[in-house]
Amino acid sequence: MSISAPTSSPTAAPAIAATRRPDIFVSDNIVVPGWIVDLATFRRWATSTEYPQSGWISYLDGLIFVDPHMEELFTHNLVKGAYAFAVMSVLGPTPKGTYVHDRMLLTNSAANLSTEPDGLFFFWNTIQSGRLGMVEGAEGYVELTGTPDMILEVVSKHSVRKDTVLLRELYWKAGIPEFWLVDARGAEPHFEILRHNDAGYVAVEPSGDWVASSIFQHQFQIEKRKNPLGHPQFVVNVQPVEG
């Protein structure tokens, strides 16, 4: 579900009627307050105790995207886990950075974007350089701001346009070097690594089923199997880049 919101900045506190639009009722658990009119007010809500604990909500350059649906187990939840396991195996016991799982808010003001990716990675020197920052709330760090080194999105039935069109453009504007895009809903999973250049994202040319990451200096391949119960099981294989 997508909800268009005005992009003008508020001139007074959120409670002032002149800056409000009507609250938007999405479901019993999700109501988008009318005082959210720009990136700053969205962030204020997203880092507050009033923010919904279910569903996925993003601010995408003036568009509020709401997906209230529960996450599908085999083609979404377990796929995220397979990629997290693969990346963690590459990082090993002495990593040079951190892989962050889903439900972490990422904000990039240059792209007018605030969203919760399915996964992301940053080198520690990316934090040290100021390219990416960590925002501390009342109960620890609750938001990342700036540009991570890699980001992962797994397409679901309700996020096709968001993941493949809107986020592709906004992650590029945010300057994220690698955008990993996975769609495991079909008979065979589709996986591509999109690499940032001056004109937009360009898909890395695969070598067979393997796709190389310049961030990790490894190749990745997603494989669909069946578990003993007959359900889909996804494994992400990893090998070093030759040469």
PDB file of C-alpha atoms in Angstrom:
ATOM      1  CA  MET A   1       0.000   0.000   0.000  1.00  0.00           C
ATOM      2  CA  SER A   2       1.354   3.459  -0.881  1.00  0.00           C
ATOM      3  CA  ILE A   3       0.279   6.756   0.640  1.00  0.00           C
ATOM      4  CA  SER A   4       1.271  10.071  -0.895  1.00  0.00           C
ATOM      5  CA  ALA A   5       2.258  12.713   1.618  1.00  0.00           C
ATOM      6  CA  PRO A   6       2.975  16.421   1.097  1.00  0.00           C
ATOM      7  CA  THR A   7       6.668  17.185   0.901  1.00  0.00           C
ATOM      8  CA  SER A   8       6.635  20.756   2.261  1.00  0.00           C
ATOM      9  CA  SER A   9       8.395  21.245   5.595  1.00  0.00           C
ATOM     10  CA  PRO A  10       6.206  22.021   8.611  1.00  0.00           C
ATOM     11  CA  THR A  11       6.502  25.530  10.029  1.00  0.00           C
ATOM     12  CA  ALA A  12       5.198  24.686  13.482  1.00  0.00           C
ATOM     13  CA  ALA A  13       4.883  21.797  15.911  1.00  0.00           C
ATOM     14  CA  PRO A  14       3.235  18.636  14.568  1.00  0.00           C
ATOM     15  CA  ALA A  15       0.050  19.291  16.566  1.00  0.00           C
ATOM     16  CA  ILE A  16      -0.710  22.549  14.724  1.00  0.00           C
ATOM     17  CA  ALA A  17      -3.707  21.931  12.458  1.00  0.00           C
ATOM     18  CA  ALA A  18      -2.320  24.032   9.590  1.00  0.00           C
ATOM     19  CA  THR A  19       0.462  21.516   8.989  1.00  0.00           C
ATOM     20  CA  ARG A  20      -1.679  18.398   9.354  1.00  0.00           C
ATOM     21  CA  ARG A  21      -3.364  16.134   6.908  1.00  0.00           C
ATOM     22  CA  PRO A  22      -5.870  13.534   8.129  1.00  0.00           C
ATOM     23  CA  ASP A  23      -4.508  10.547  10.006  1.00  0.00           C
ATOM     24  CA  ILE A  24      -4.463   7.491   7.743  1.00  0.00           C
ATOM     25  CA  PHE A  25      -5.852   4.271   9.153  1.00  0.00           C
ATOM     26  CA  VAL A  26      -4.109   1.302   7.536  1.00  0.00           C
ATOM     27  CA  SER A  27      -4.991  -1.479   9.967  1.00  0.00           C
ATOM     28  CA  ASP A  28      -5.776  -1.975  13.642  1.00  0.00           C
ATOM     29  CA  ASN A  29      -2.048  -1.825  14.356  1.00  0.00           C
ATOM     30  CA  ILE A  30      -0.965   0.882  11.912  1.00  0.00           C
ATOM     31  CA  VAL A  31      -2.204   4.466  11.830  1.00  0.00           C
ATOM     32  CA  VAL A  32      -0.035   7.037  10.051  1.00  0.00           C
ATOM     33  CA  PRO A  33      -0.317  10.350  11.972  1.00  0.00           C
ATOM     34  CA  GLY A  34      -1.364  13.406  10.013  1.00  0.00           C
ATOM     35  CA  TRP A  35       1.560  15.472  11.281  1.00  0.00           C
ATOM     36  CA  ILE A  36       4.027  13.404   9.218  1.00  0.00           C
ATOM     37  CA  VAL A  37       4.689  15.656   6.224  1.00  0.00           C
ATOM     38  CA  ASP A  38       8.408  15.248   5.471  1.00  0.00           C
ATOM     39  CA  LEU A  39      11.515  13.191   6.256  1.00  0.00           C
ATOM     40  CA  ALA A  40      12.166  14.918   9.591  1.00  0.00           C
ATOM     41  CA  THR A  41       8.674  14.265  10.949  1.00  0.00           C
ATOM     42  CA  PHE A  42       8.732  10.677   9.681  1.00  0.00           C
ATOM     43  CA  ARG A  43      11.991  10.047  11.534  1.00  0.00           C
ATOM     44  CA  ARG A  44      10.518  11.583  14.679  1.00  0.00           C
ATOM     45  CA  TRP A  45       7.662   9.081  14.490  1.00  0.00           C
ATOM     46  CA  ALA A  46       9.809   6.107  13.438  1.00  0.00           C
ATOM     47  CA  THR A  47      12.098   6.484  16.442  1.00  0.00           C
ATOM     48  CA  SER A  48       9.282   7.036  18.951  1.00  0.00           C
ATOM     49  CA  THR A  49       7.382   4.554  21.098  1.00  0.00           C
ATOM     50  CA  GLU A  50       4.268   5.232  18.996  1.00  0.00           C
ATOM     51  CA  TYR A  51       5.790   3.637  15.889  1.00  0.00           C
ATOM     52  CA  PRO A  52       4.047   0.338  14.948  1.00  0.00           C
ATOM     53  CA  GLN A  53       5.864  -2.842  15.918  1.00  0.00           C
ATOM     54  CA  SER A  54       4.401  -4.798  12.996  1.00  0.00           C
ATOM     55  CA  GLY A  55       4.319  -4.133   9.266  1.00  0.00           C
ATOM     56  CA  TRP A  56       6.882  -2.324   7.139  1.00  0.00           C
ATOM     57  CA  ILE A  57       6.757   1.436   6.670  1.00  0.00           C
ATOM     58  CA  SER A  58       9.113   3.570   4.592  1.00  0.00           C
ATOM     59  CA  TYR A  59       9.470   7.211   3.641  1.00  0.00           C
ATOM     60  CA  LEU A  60      10.465   7.268  -0.023  1.00  0.00           C
ATOM     61  CA  ASP A  61      11.116  10.814  -1.228  1.00  0.00           C
ATOM     62  CA  GLY A  62       7.683  12.165  -0.303  1.00  0.00           C
ATOM     63  CA  LEU A  63       5.834   8.850  -0.534  1.00  0.00           C
ATOM     64  CA  ILE A  64       4.900   6.890   2.586  1.00  0.00           C
ATOM     65  CA  PHE A  65       4.905   3.186   1.737  1.00  0.00           C
ATOM     66  CA  VAL A  66       3.030   0.875   4.108  1.00  0.00           C
ATOM     67  CA  ASP A  67       3.013  -2.912   3.899  1.00  0.00           C
ATOM     68  CA  PRO A  68       0.857  -4.323   6.710  1.00  0.00           C
ATOM     69  CA  HIS A  69       1.132  -7.939   5.567  1.00  0.00           C
ATOM     70  CA  MET A  70       2.838 -10.664   7.539  1.00  0.00           C
ATOM     71  CA  GLU A  71       6.160 -11.903   6.201  1.00  0.00           C
ATOM     72  CA  GLU A  72       6.160 -15.084   4.090  1.00  0.00           C
ATOM     73  CA  LEU A  73       8.352 -17.801   5.606  1.00  0.00           C
ATOM     74  CA  PHE A  74      10.004 -19.615   2.712  1.00  0.00           C
ATOM     75  CA  THR A  75      10.429 -16.992  -0.026  1.00  0.00           C
ATOM     76  CA  HIS A  76      11.239 -14.039   2.212  1.00  0.00           C
ATOM     77  CA  ASN A  77      12.165 -14.719   5.829  1.00  0.00           C
ATOM     78  CA  LEU A  78      14.400 -17.730   5.197  1.00  0.00           C
ATOM     79  CA  VAL A  79      15.956 -16.105   2.121  1.00  0.00           C
ATOM     80  CA  LYS A  80      17.078 -13.142   4.238  1.00  0.00           C
ATOM     81  CA  GLY A  81      18.570 -15.600   6.698  1.00  0.00           C
ATOM     82  CA  ALA A  82      20.440 -17.477   3.972  1.00  0.00           C
ATOM     83  CA  TYR A  83      22.102 -14.280   2.753  1.00  0.00           C
ATOM     84  CA  ALA A  84      22.929 -13.175   6.283  1.00  0.00           C
ATOM     85  CA  PHE A  85      24.587 -16.531   6.949  1.00  0.00           C
ATOM     86  CA  ALA A  86      26.581 -16.315   3.708  1.00  0.00           C
ATOM     87  CA  VAL A  87      27.844 -12.808   4.410  1.00  0.00           C
ATOM     88  CA  MET A  88      28.726 -13.685   8.006  1.00  0.00           C
ATOM     89  CA  SER A  89      30.709 -16.682   6.765  1.00  0.00           C
ATOM     90  CA  VAL A  90      32.747 -14.382   4.531  1.00  0.00           C
ATOM     91  CA  LEU A  91      33.397 -11.922   7.352  1.00  0.00           C
ATOM     92  CA  GLY A  92      34.777 -14.699   9.554  1.00  0.00           C
ATOM     93  CA  PRO A  93      36.134 -14.348  13.101  1.00  0.00           C
ATOM     94  CA  THR A  94      38.035 -11.109  12.394  1.00  0.00           C
ATOM     95  CA  PRO A  95      35.608  -9.020  10.344  1.00  0.00           C
ATOM     96  CA  LYS A  96      36.332  -5.586   8.933  1.00  0.00           C
ATOM     97  CA  GLY A  97      32.739  -4.475   9.329  1.00  0.00           C
ATOM     98  CA  THR A  98      29.242  -5.321  10.501  1.00  0.00           C
ATOM     99  CA  TYR A  99      26.298  -7.015   8.823  1.00  0.00           C
ATOM    100  CA  VAL A 100      22.997  -5.578  10.080  1.00  0.00           C
ATOM    101  CA  HIS A 101      19.827  -7.657   9.889  1.00  0.00           C
ATOM    102  CA  ASP A 102      16.358  -6.350   9.054  1.00  0.00           C
ATOM    103  CA  ARG A 103      14.237  -4.015  11.214  1.00  0.00           C
ATOM    104  CA  MET A 104      17.003  -1.407  11.521  1.00  0.00           C
ATOM    105  CA  LEU A 105      15.986   2.049  10.301  1.00  0.00           C
ATOM    106  CA  LEU A 106      18.260   3.551   7.634  1.00  0.00           C
ATOM    107  CA  THR A 107      17.919   7.224   6.779  1.00  0.00           C
ATOM    108  CA  ASN A 108      19.655   9.140   4.003  1.00  0.00           C
ATOM    109  CA  SER A 109      18.770  12.824   3.762  1.00  0.00           C
ATOM    110  CA  ALA A 110      20.359  13.269   0.322  1.00  0.00           C
ATOM    111  CA  ALA A 111      17.956  10.688  -1.100  1.00  0.00           C
ATOM    112  CA  ASN A 112      15.051  11.860   1.119  1.00  0.00           C
ATOM    113  CA  LEU A 113      14.773   8.267   2.297  1.00  0.00           C
ATOM    114  CA  SER A 114      14.032   6.431   5.530  1.00  0.00           C
ATOM    115  CA  THR A 115      13.384   2.690   5.411  1.00  0.00           C
ATOM    116  CA  GLU A 116      14.122  -0.687   7.002  1.00  0.00           C
ATOM    117  CA  PRO A 117      16.156  -2.776   4.514  1.00  0.00           C
ATOM    118  CA  ASP A 118      16.166  -6.568   4.585  1.00  0.00           C
ATOM    119  CA  GLY A 119      19.867  -6.360   5.399  1.00  0.00           C
ATOM    120  CA  LEU A 120      22.887  -4.096   5.039  1.00  0.00           C
ATOM    121  CA  PHE A 121      26.619  -4.071   5.606  1.00  0.00           C
ATOM    122  CA  PHE A 122      29.125  -1.383   6.506  1.00  0.00           C
ATOM    123  CA  PHE A 123      32.870  -1.367   6.967  1.00  0.00           C
ATOM    124  CA  TRP A 124      34.030   0.053  10.264  1.00  0.00           C
ATOM    125  CA  ASN A 125      36.024   2.702   8.420  1.00  0.00           C
ATOM    126  CA  THR A 126      32.738   3.829   6.836  1.00  0.00           C
ATOM    127  CA  ILE A 127      31.590   4.772  10.335  1.00  0.00           C
ATOM    128  CA  GLN A 128      34.967   6.263  11.213  1.00  0.00           C
ATOM    129  CA  SER A 129      34.922   8.431   8.085  1.00  0.00           C
ATOM    130  CA  GLY A 130      31.481   9.835   8.910  1.00  0.00           C
ATOM    131  CA  ARG A 131      29.927   8.394   5.754  1.00  0.00           C
ATOM    132  CA  LEU A 132      27.531   6.450   7.989  1.00  0.00           C
ATOM    133  CA  GLY A 133      26.432   7.371  11.493  1.00  0.00           C
ATOM    134  CA  MET A 134      24.635   5.623  14.335  1.00  0.00           C
ATOM    135  CA  VAL A 135      21.829   7.398  16.181  1.00  0.00           C
ATOM    136  CA  GLU A 136      21.286   6.545  19.828  1.00  0.00           C
ATOM    137  CA  GLY A 137      17.819   6.548  21.348  1.00  0.00           C
ATOM    138  CA  ALA A 138      16.520   5.942  24.830  1.00  0.00           C
ATOM    139  CA  GLU A 139      17.192   2.202  24.575  1.00  0.00           C
ATOM    140  CA  GLY A 140      20.406   2.008  22.547  1.00  0.00           C
ATOM    141  CA  TYR A 141      21.139   2.652  18.897  1.00  0.00           C
ATOM    142  CA  VAL A 142      17.930   2.783  16.858  1.00  0.00           C
ATOM    143  CA  GLU A 143      18.872   4.295  13.477  1.00  0.00           C
ATOM    144  CA  LEU A 144      21.657   4.468  10.922  1.00  0.00           C
ATOM    145  CA  THR A 145      22.094   7.672   8.925  1.00  0.00           C
ATOM    146  CA  GLY A 146      24.075   8.079   5.739  1.00  0.00           C
ATOM    147  CA  THR A 147      25.443   5.536   3.292  1.00  0.00           C
ATOM    148  CA  PRO A 148      26.273   1.892   4.056  1.00  0.00           C
ATOM    149  CA  ASP A 149      28.477  -0.145   1.740  1.00  0.00           C
ATOM    150  CA  MET A 150      25.939  -2.796   0.721  1.00  0.00           C
ATOM    151  CA  ILE A 151      22.189  -3.235   1.014  1.00  0.00           C
ATOM    152  CA  LEU A 152      19.871  -6.232   0.532  1.00  0.00           C
ATOM    153  CA  GLU A 153      16.211  -6.349  -0.490  1.00  0.00           C
ATOM    154  CA  VAL A 154      14.160  -9.523  -0.972  1.00  0.00           C
ATOM    155  CA  VAL A 155      11.124  -8.980  -3.186  1.00  0.00           C
ATOM    156  CA  SER A 156       7.708  -9.985  -1.877  1.00  0.00           C
ATOM    157  CA  LYS A 157       4.276  -9.951  -3.509  1.00  0.00           C
ATOM    158  CA  HIS A 158       3.533  -6.513  -2.073  1.00  0.00           C
ATOM    159  CA  SER A 159       6.943  -4.869  -2.535  1.00  0.00           C
ATOM    160  CA  VAL A 160       7.739  -5.359  -6.233  1.00  0.00           C
ATOM    161  CA  ARG A 161       7.553  -1.705  -7.280  1.00  0.00           C
ATOM    162  CA  LYS A 162       9.078  -0.512  -4.019  1.00  0.00           C
ATOM    163  CA  ASP A 163      12.117  -2.805  -4.281  1.00  0.00           C
ATOM    164  CA  THR A 164      12.733  -2.827  -8.036  1.00  0.00           C
ATOM    165  CA  VAL A 165      11.871   0.771  -8.950  1.00  0.00           C
ATOM    166  CA  LEU A 166      11.599   3.176  -6.010  1.00  0.00           C
ATOM    167  CA  LEU A 167      14.399   1.837  -3.829  1.00  0.00           C
ATOM    168  CA  ARG A 168      16.652   1.184  -6.800  1.00  0.00           C
ATOM    169  CA  GLU A 169      16.521   4.904  -7.608  1.00  0.00           C
ATOM    170  CA  LEU A 170      16.779   6.118  -4.018  1.00  0.00           C
ATOM    171  CA  TYR A 171      19.579   3.768  -2.975  1.00  0.00           C
ATOM    172  CA  TRP A 172      21.505   5.020  -6.006  1.00  0.00           C
ATOM    173  CA  LYS A 173      20.874   8.633  -4.964  1.00  0.00           C
ATOM    174  CA  ALA A 174      22.122   7.668  -1.508  1.00  0.00           C
ATOM    175  CA  GLY A 175      25.395   6.511  -3.090  1.00  0.00           C
ATOM    176  CA  ILE A 176      25.235   2.920  -1.807  1.00  0.00           C
ATOM    177  CA  PRO A 177      27.947   1.009  -3.723  1.00  0.00           C
ATOM    178  CA  GLU A 178      26.137  -2.361  -3.977  1.00  0.00           C
ATOM    179  CA  PHE A 179      22.423  -3.120  -4.014  1.00  0.00           C
ATOM    180  CA  TRP A 180      21.632  -6.847  -3.754  1.00  0.00           C
ATOM    181  CA  LEU A 181      18.191  -7.677  -5.127  1.00  0.00           C
ATOM    182  CA  VAL A 182      16.648 -11.134  -4.697  1.00  0.00           C
ATOM    183  CA  ASP A 183      13.341 -12.575  -5.900  1.00  0.00           C
ATOM    184  CA  ALA A 184      12.776 -16.151  -4.729  1.00  0.00           C
ATOM    185  CA  ARG A 185       9.071 -16.417  -5.537  1.00  0.00           C
ATOM    186  CA  GLY A 186       9.349 -18.181  -8.893  1.00  0.00           C
ATOM    187  CA  ALA A 187      10.371 -21.672  -9.908  1.00  0.00           C
ATOM    188  CA  GLU A 188      14.005 -20.526  -9.819  1.00  0.00           C
ATOM    189  CA  PRO A 189      15.310 -17.703  -7.622  1.00  0.00           C
ATOM    190  CA  HIS A 190      16.624 -14.561  -9.265  1.00  0.00           C
ATOM    191  CA  PHE A 191      19.602 -12.767  -7.729  1.00  0.00           C
ATOM    192  CA  GLU A 192      21.553  -9.793  -8.971  1.00  0.00           C
ATOM    193  CA  ILE A 193      24.117  -7.429  -7.566  1.00  0.00           C
ATOM    194  CA  LEU A 194      23.645  -3.876  -8.802  1.00  0.00           C
ATOM    195  CA  ARG A 195      26.781  -1.768  -8.760  1.00  0.00           C
ATOM    196  CA  HIS A 196      26.695   2.012  -8.418  1.00  0.00           C
ATOM    197  CA  ASN A 197      28.017   4.185 -11.219  1.00  0.00           C
ATOM    198  CA  ASP A 198      27.468   7.777 -12.362  1.00  0.00           C
ATOM    199  CA  ALA A 199      24.395   6.979 -14.466  1.00  0.00           C
ATOM    200  CA  GLY A 200      22.605   4.603 -12.093  1.00  0.00           C
ATOM    201  CA  TYR A 201      22.870   1.009 -10.964  1.00  0.00           C
ATOM    202  CA  VAL A 202      24.292  -1.549 -13.387  1.00  0.00           C
ATOM    203  CA  ALA A 203      23.868  -5.292 -12.846  1.00  0.00           C
ATOM    204  CA  VAL A 204      27.086  -7.254 -12.420  1.00  0.00           C
ATOM    205  CA  GLU A 205      27.521  -9.732 -15.256  1.00  0.00           C
ATOM    206  CA  PRO A 206      27.098 -13.200 -13.738  1.00  0.00           C
ATOM    207  CA  SER A 207      29.468 -16.089 -14.353  1.00  0.00           C
ATOM    208  CA  GLY A 208      27.015 -18.921 -14.749  1.00  0.00           C
ATOM    209  CA  ASP A 209      24.920 -18.733 -11.582  1.00  0.00           C
ATOM    210  CA  TRP A 210      27.628 -16.891  -9.650  1.00  0.00           C
ATOM    211  CA  VAL A 211      27.577 -13.133  -9.067  1.00  0.00           C
ATOM    212  CA  ALA A 212      30.690 -11.334  -7.818  1.00  0.00           C
ATOM    213  CA  SER A 213      30.722  -8.680  -5.099  1.00  0.00           C
ATOM    214  CA  SER A 214      33.489  -6.094  -5.116  1.00  0.00           C
ATOM    215  CA  ILE A 215      32.627  -5.255  -1.500  1.00  0.00           C
ATOM    216  CA  PHE A 216      33.333  -8.757  -0.205  1.00  0.00           C
ATOM    217  CA  GLN A 217      35.711  -9.985  -2.952  1.00  0.00           C
ATOM    218  CA  HIS A 218      33.636 -13.179  -3.152  1.00  0.00           C
ATOM    219  CA  GLN A 219      31.102 -14.664  -5.517  1.00  0.00           C
ATOM    220  CA  PHE A 220      27.617 -15.617  -4.359  1.00  0.00           C
ATOM    221  CA  GLN A 221      25.088 -18.089  -5.735  1.00  0.00           C
ATOM    222  CA  ILE A 222      21.580 -18.844  -4.479  1.00  0.00           C
ATOM    223  CA  GLU A 223      20.385 -22.431  -4.764  1.00  0.00           C
ATOM    224  CA  LYS A 224      16.826 -23.682  -4.302  1.00  0.00           C
ATOM    225  CA  ARG A 225      16.363 -27.093  -2.725  1.00  0.00           C
ATOM    226  CA  LYS A 226      13.640 -28.975  -0.870  1.00  0.00           C
ATOM    227  CA  ASN A 227      13.822 -29.729   2.828  1.00  0.00           C
ATOM    228  CA  PRO A 228      12.739 -33.121   4.229  1.00  0.00           C
ATOM    229  CA  LEU A 229       9.185 -31.785   4.583  1.00  0.00           C
ATOM    230  CA  GLY A 230       9.011 -30.939   0.897  1.00  0.00           C
ATOM    231  CA  HIS A 231       9.171 -27.177   1.423  1.00  0.00           C
ATOM    232  CA  PRO A 232      11.544 -24.790  -0.367  1.00  0.00           C
ATOM    233  CA  GLN A 233      14.955 -24.341   1.179  1.00  0.00           C
ATOM    234  CA  PHE A 234      17.406 -21.729  -0.059  1.00  0.00           C
ATOM    235  CA  VAL A 235      21.159 -21.944   0.326  1.00  0.00           C
ATOM    236  CA  VAL A 236      23.540 -19.136  -0.606  1.00  0.00           C
ATOM    237  CA  ASN A 237      26.901 -20.548  -1.694  1.00  0.00           C
ATOM    238  CA  VAL A 238      30.099 -18.511  -1.488  1.00  0.00           C
ATOM    239  CA  GLN A 239      33.510 -18.733  -3.102  1.00  0.00           C
ATOM    240  CA  PRO A 240      36.436 -16.303  -3.486  1.00  0.00           C
ATOM    241  CA  VAL A 241      36.711 -14.234  -6.632  1.00  0.00           C
ATOM    242  CA  GLU A 242      39.423 -15.766  -8.790  1.00  0.00           C
ATOM    243  CA  GLY A 243      42.417 -13.612  -9.537  1.00  0.00           C
TER     244      GLY A 243
END
